[in-house]
Coordinates of C-alpha atoms and ligand atoms in Angstrom, one line a residue:
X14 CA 62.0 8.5 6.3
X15 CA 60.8 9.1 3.0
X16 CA 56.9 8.7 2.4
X17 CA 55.9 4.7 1.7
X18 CA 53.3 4.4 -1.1
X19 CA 52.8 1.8 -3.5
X20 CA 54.1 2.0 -7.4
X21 CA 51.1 1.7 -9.9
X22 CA 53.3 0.5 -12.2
X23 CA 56.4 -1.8 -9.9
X24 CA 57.2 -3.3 -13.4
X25 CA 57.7 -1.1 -15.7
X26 CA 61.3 -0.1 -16.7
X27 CA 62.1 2.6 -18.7
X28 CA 61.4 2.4 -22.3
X29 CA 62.8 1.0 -24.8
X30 CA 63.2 3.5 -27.0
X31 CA 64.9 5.6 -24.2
X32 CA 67.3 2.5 -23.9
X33 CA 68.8 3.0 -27.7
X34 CA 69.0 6.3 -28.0
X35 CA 70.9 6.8 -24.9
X36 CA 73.4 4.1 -26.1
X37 CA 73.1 5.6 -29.8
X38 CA 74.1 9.4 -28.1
X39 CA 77.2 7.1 -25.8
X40 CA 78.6 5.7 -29.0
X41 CA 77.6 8.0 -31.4
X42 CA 75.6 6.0 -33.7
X43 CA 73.3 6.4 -36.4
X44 CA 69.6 6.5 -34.4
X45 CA 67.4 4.3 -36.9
X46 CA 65.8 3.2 -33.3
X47 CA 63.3 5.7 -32.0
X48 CA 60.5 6.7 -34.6
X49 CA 61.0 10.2 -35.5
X50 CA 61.8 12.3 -38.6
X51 CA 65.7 13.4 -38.8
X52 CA 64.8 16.0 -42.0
X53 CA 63.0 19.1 -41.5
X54 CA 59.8 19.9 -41.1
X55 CA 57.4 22.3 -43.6
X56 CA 58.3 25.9 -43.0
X57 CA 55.1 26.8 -44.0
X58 CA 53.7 25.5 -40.9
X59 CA 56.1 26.6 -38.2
X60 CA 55.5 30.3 -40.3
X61 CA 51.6 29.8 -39.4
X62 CA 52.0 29.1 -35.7
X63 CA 54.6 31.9 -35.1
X64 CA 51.8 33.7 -37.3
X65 CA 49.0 32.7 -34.8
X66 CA 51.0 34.1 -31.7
X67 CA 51.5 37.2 -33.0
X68 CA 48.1 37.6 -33.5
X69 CA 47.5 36.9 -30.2
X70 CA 45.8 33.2 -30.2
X71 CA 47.7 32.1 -26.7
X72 CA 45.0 31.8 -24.2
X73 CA 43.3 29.0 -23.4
X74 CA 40.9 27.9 -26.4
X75 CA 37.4 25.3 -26.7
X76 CA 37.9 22.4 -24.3
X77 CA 37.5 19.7 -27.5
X78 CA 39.7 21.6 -29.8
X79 CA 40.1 24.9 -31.2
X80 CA 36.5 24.9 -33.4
X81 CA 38.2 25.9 -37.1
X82 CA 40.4 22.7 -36.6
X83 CA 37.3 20.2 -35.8
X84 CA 35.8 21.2 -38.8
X85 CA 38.7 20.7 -41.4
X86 CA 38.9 17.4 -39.7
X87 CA 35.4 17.1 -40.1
X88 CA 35.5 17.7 -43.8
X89 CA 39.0 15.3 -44.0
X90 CA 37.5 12.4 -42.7
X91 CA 34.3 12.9 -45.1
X92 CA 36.9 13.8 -47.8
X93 CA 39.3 10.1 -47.1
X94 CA 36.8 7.8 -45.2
X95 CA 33.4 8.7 -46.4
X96 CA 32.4 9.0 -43.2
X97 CA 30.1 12.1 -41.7
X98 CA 31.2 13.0 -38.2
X99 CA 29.9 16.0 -36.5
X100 CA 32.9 18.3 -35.2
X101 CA 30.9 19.5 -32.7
X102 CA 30.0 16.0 -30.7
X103 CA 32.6 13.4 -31.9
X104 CA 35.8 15.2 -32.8
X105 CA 38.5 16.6 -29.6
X106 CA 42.0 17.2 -29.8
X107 CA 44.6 16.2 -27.8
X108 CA 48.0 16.8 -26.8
X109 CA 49.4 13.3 -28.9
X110 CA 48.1 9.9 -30.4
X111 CA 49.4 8.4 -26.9
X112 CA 47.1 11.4 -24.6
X113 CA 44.6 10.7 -26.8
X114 CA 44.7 6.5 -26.1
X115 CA 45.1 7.0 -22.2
X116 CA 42.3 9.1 -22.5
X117 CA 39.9 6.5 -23.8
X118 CA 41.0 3.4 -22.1
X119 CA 40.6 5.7 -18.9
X120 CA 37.2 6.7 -20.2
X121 CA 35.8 2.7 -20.7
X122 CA 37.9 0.3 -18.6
X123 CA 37.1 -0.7 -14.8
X124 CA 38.9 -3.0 -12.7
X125 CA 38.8 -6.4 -13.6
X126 CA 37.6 -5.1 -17.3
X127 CA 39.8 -7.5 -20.0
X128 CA 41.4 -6.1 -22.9
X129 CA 42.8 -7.4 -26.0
X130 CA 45.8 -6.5 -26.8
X131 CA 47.8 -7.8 -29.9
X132 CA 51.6 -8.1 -29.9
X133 CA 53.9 -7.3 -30.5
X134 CA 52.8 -3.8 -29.4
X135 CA 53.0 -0.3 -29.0
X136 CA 54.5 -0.1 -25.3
X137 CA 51.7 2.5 -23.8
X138 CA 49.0 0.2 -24.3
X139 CA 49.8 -2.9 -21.4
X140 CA 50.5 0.0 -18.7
X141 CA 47.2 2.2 -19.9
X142 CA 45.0 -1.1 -19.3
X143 CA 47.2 -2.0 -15.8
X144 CA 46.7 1.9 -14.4
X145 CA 43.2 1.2 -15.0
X146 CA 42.8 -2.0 -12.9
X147 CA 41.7 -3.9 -16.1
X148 CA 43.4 -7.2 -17.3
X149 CA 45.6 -7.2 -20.6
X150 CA 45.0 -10.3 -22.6
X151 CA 47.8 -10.9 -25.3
X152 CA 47.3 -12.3 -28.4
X153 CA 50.7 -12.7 -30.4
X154 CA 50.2 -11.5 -34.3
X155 CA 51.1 -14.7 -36.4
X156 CA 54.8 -14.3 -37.2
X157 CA 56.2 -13.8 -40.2
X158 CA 53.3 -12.1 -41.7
X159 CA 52.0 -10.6 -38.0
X160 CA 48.3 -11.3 -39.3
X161 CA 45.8 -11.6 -36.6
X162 CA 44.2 -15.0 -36.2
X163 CA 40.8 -14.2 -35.4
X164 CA 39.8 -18.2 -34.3
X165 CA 42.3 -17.3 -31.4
X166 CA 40.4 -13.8 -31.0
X167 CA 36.5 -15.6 -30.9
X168 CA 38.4 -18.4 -28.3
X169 CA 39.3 -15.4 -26.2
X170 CA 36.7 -13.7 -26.1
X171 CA 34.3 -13.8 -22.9
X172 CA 31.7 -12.2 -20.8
X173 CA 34.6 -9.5 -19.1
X174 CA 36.4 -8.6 -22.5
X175 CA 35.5 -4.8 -22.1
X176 CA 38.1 -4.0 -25.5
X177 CA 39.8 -4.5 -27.8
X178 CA 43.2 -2.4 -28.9
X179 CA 44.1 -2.2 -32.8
X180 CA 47.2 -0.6 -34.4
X181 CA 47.3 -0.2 -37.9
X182 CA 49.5 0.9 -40.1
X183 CA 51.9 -1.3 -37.1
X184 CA 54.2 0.0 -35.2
X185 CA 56.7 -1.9 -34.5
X186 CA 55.8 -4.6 -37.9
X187 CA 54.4 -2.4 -40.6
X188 CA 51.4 -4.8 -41.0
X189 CA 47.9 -3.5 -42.1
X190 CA 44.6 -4.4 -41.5
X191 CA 43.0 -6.1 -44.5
X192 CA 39.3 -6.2 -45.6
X193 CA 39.1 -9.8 -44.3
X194 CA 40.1 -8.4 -40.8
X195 CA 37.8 -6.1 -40.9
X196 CA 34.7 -8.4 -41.8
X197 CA 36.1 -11.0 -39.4
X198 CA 36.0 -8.1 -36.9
X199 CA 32.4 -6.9 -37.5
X200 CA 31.5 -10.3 -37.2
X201 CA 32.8 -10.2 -33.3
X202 CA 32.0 -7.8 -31.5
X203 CA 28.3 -7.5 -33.2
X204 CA 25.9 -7.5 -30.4
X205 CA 28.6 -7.2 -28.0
X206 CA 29.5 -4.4 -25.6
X207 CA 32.9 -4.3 -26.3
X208 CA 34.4 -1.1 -27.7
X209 CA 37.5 -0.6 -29.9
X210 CA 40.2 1.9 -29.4
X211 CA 42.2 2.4 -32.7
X212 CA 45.2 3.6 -33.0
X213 CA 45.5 4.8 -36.2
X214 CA 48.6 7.2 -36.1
X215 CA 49.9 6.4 -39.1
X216 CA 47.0 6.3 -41.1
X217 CA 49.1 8.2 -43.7
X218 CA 51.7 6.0 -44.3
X219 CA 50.6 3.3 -46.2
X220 CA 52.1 1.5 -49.2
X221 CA 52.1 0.0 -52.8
X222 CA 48.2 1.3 -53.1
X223 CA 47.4 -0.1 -50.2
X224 CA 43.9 1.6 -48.7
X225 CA 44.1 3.0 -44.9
X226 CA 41.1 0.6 -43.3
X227 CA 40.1 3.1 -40.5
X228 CA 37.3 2.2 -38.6
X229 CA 35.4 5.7 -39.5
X230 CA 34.8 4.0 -43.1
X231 CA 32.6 1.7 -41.5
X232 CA 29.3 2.7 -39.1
X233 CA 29.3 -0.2 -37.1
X234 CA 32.5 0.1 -36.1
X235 CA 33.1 3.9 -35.8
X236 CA 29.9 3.6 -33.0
X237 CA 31.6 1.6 -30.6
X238 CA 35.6 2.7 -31.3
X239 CA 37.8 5.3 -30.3
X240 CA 39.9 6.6 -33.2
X241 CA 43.6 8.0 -33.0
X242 CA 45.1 10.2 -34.5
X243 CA 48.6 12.2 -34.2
X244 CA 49.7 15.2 -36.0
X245 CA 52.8 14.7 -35.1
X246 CA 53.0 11.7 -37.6
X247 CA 51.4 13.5 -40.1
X248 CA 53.6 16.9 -40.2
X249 CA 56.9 15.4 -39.1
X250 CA 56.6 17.4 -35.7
X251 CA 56.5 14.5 -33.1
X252 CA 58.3 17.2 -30.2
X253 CA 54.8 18.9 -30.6
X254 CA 52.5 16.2 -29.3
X255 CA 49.6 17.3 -31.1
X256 CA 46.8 14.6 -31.5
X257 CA 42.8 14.1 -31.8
X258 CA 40.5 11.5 -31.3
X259 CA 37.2 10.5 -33.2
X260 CA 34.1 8.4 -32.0
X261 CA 30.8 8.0 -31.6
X262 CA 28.6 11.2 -30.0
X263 CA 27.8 9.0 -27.0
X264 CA 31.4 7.5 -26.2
X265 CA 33.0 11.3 -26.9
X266 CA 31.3 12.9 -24.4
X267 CA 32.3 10.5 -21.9
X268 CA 35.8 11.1 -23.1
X269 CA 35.6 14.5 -22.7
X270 CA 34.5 14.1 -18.9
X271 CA 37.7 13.1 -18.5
X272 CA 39.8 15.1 -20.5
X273 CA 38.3 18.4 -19.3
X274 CA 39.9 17.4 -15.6
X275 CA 43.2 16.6 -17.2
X276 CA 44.5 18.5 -20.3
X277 CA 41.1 20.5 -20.2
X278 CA 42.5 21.9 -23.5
X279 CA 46.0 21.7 -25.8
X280 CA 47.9 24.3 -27.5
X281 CA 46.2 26.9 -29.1
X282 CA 49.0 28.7 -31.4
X283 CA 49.4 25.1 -32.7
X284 CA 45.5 24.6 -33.7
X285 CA 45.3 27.5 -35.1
X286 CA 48.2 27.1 -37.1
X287 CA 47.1 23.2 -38.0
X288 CA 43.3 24.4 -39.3
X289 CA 45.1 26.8 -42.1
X290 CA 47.5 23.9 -43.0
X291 CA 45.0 21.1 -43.0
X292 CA 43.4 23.5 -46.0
X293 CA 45.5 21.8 -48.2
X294 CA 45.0 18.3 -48.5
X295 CA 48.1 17.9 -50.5
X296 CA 50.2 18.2 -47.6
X297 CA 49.1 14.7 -46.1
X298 CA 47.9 13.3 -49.9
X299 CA 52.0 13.2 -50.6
X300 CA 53.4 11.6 -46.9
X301 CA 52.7 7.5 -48.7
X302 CA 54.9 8.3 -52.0
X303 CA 57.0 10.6 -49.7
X304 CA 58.0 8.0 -47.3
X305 CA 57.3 4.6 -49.5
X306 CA 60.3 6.1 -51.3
X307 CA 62.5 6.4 -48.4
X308 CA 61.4 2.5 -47.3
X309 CA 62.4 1.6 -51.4
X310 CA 65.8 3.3 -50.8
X311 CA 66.5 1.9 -47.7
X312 CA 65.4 -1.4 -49.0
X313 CA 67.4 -1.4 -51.9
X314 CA 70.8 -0.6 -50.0
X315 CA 70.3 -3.1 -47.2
X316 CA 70.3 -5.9 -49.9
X317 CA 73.8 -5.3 -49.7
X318 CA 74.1 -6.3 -46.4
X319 CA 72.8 -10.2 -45.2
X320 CA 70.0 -8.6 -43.1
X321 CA 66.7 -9.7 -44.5
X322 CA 63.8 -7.6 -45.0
X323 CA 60.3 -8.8 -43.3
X324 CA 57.9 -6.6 -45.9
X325 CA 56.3 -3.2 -44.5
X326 CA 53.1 -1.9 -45.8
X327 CA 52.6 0.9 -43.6
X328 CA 54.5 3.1 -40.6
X329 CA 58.0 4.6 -40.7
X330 CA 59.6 1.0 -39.5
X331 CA 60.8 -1.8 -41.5
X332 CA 61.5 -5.3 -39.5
X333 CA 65.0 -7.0 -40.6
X334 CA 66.1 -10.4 -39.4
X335 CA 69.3 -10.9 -38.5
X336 CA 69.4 -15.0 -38.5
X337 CA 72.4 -15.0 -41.1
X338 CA 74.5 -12.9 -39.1
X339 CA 73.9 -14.2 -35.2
X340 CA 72.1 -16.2 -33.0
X341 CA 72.5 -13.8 -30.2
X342 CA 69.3 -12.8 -28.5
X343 CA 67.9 -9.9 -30.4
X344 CA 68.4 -7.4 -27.1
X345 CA 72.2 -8.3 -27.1
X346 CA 72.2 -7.9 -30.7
X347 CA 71.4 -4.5 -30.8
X348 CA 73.4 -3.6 -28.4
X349 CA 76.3 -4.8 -29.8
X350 CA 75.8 -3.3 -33.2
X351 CA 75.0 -0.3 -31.5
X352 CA 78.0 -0.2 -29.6
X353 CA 80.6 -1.5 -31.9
X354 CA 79.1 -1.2 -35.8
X355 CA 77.7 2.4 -34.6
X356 CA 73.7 1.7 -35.6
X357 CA 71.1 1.7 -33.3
X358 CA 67.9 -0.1 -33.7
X359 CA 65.1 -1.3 -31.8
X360 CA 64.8 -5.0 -30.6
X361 CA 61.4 -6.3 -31.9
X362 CA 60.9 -8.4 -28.2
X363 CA 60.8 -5.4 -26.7
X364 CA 57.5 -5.3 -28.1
X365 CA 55.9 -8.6 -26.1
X366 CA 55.7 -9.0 -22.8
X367 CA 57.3 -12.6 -22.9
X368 CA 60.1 -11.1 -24.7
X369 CA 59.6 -13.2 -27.3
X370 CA 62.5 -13.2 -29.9
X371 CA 62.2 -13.9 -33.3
X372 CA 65.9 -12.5 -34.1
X373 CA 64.2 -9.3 -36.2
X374 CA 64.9 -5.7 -35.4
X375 CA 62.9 -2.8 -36.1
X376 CA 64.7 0.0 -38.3
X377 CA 62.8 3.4 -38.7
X378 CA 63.5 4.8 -42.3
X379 CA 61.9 8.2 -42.0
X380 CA 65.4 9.8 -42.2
X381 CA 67.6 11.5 -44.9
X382 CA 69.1 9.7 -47.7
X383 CA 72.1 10.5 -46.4
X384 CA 72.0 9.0 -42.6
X385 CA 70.6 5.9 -44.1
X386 CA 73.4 5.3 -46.4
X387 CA 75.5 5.8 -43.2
X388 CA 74.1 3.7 -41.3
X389 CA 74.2 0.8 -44.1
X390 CA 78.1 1.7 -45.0
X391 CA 78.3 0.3 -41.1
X392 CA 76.0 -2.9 -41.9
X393 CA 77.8 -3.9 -44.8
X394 CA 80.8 -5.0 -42.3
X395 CA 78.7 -7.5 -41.1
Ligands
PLP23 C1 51.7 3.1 -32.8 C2 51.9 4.5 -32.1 N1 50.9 5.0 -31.4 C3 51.0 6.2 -30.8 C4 52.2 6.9 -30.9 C5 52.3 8.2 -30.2 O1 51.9 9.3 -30.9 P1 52.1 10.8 -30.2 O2 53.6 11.1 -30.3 O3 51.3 11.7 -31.0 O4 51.7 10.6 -28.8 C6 53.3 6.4 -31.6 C7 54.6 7.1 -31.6 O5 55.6 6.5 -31.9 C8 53.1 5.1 -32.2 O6 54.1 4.6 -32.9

């Protein structure tokens, strides 16, 4: 008899993402499903870690991050957000954004704790808070525009809320936080306990001028939030899981209590490699023009098909509906054009926990020029 025990997790599937790109490798389709890069990345940087091995950086290095790379960071957040943070007490890296959130809500929540989640959303949050004990509240973003309404937020609120989880630039909707938000925000959780974890991964990519609102520009927030961050995003490198978090001196060194007994420390060729690159702010400066591009090209070719574009301001994703073309259920819908029009995407109620479908799929245009003409030459037959 095999060992009984009982599943932390009895509801959770496997992702979605894992889903369609399965079926995308079956059928051969064009992935524009799972978010990652399909061009290469900068040679310069895989030349500076094979660099850093030969010269023999592949022990174990500082528990919070090799200490060259927590100062450039240091000096990049002063550089972008204004903001002073000590590498020594509030910056440690992590092995990805997603190490990097567990690690925080791990670090605050206790059972019974409630936290705030806004969907649709990034699918590690809801099991992060449910592995914790704590309680995921869910607030649905107001569709089409997924803005948050913050009445709903203040009629939420109560003595247990113990978080609240923000994602911009927005994965799956390519919504950004505005200044109002951000007021509205302050506002809340002033004289309140309740702590922020911001997920901020794609801080770079942001659109037509818009400004990246991280919570380090502002000191009453950056004192009660952890911040993260994701090389991976940054350097198109996602198979590296490289990340770091920010926050306040208090909150990191709770953080690090916990990462010390897990990770203890991340990849030290890779650090080592990142601090020379992050030297050259250009490198990150260029990703908005860089990848608004590939989201104005994308754009421009779909309007020959009778998808419909929802606007993105930020992330690699763009959210199409697909009301013209079907009234199937949007799960079915991607299946099916996966399976017979050869283009995989990712259902947008995948992203709630109701499943709520609003007949819009999310498309990730951080690929070449040439796979997303491919994949629209297949749309068109729609
Ligand atoms: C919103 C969001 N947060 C976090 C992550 C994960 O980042 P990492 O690969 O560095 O763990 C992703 C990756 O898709 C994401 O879209």
């Amino acid at each position: 008899m095999p060992p009984r025990f009982h599943s932390k997790l009895p509801d959770a599937g496997t992702t979605i993402f894992t889903i369609m790109s399965s079926l995308a490798a079956k059928h051969d389709a064009v992935n524009l499903g799972q978010g990652f890069p399909d061009f290469v990345m900068n040679e310069e940087l895989v030349d500076l870690v094979t660099a850093a091995m030969k010269n023999n950086y592949n022990q174990y290095t500082h528990m919070a991050g090799y200490p060259p790379l927590r100062d450039i960071l240091s000096e990049k957040i002063k550089l972008l957000y204004e903001a002073s943070v000590d590498p020594e007490t509030q910056i440690t890296i992590t092995p990805g954004g997603t190490y990097a959130i567990f690690t925080a809500l791990t670090t605050i929540l206790q059972p019974g704790d409630e936290v705030i989640i806004f969907e649709p959303a990034y699918d590690c949050y809801l099991p992060t808070v449910q592995m914790n004990g704590a309680i995921p509240v869910l607030i649905e973003l107001q569709f089409p525009d997924y803005s948050i309404n913050w009445q709903q937020v203040r009629s939420i609120i109560s003595a247990k809320t113990r978080m609240i989880i923000l994602n911009s630039p927005h994965n799956p909707t390519g919504a950004v936080l505005t200044e109002d938000d951000i007021s509205r925000l302050i506002e809340l959780v002033e004289g309140t306990d309740i702590i922020i974890v911001s997920d901020e991964v794609y801080e770079h990519i942001i659109f037509d001028s818009k400004k990246h609102l991280s919570m380090l520009r502002y000191p009453e927030l950056l004192s009660r939030s952890f911040v993260c961050f994701s090389f991976g995003k940054t350097y198109h490198c996602t198979g590296w899981k490289m990340g770091y978090c920010v926050s306040s001196p208090e909150l990191m060194s709770e953080f690090k209590k916990i990462h010390q007994f897990n990770a203890f420390s991340v990849n030290t060729p890779m650090q080592v490699a990142l601090a020379h690159y992050l030297k050259k702010p250009e490198h990150y400066l260029t990703l908005n023009n860089f990848l608004q591009e590939k989201r104005d090209f994308f754009s421009e070719c779909m309007d020959n098909t009778k998808f419909k574009a929802l606007p993105s301001y930020g992330s690699y994703f763009q959210l199409y509906d697909y009301s013209k073309i079907s009234n199937e259920p949007d799960f079915e819908f991607a299946q099916r054009l996966t399976r017979e029009f050869g283009v995989a995407t990712i259902p947008v109620s995948a992203f709630y926990q109701s499943k709520k479908d609003h007949k819009v799929l999310r498309f990730c245009f951080a690929k070449k020029e040439e796979t997303l003409k491919k994949a629209v030459e297949k749309l068109k037959r729609l």
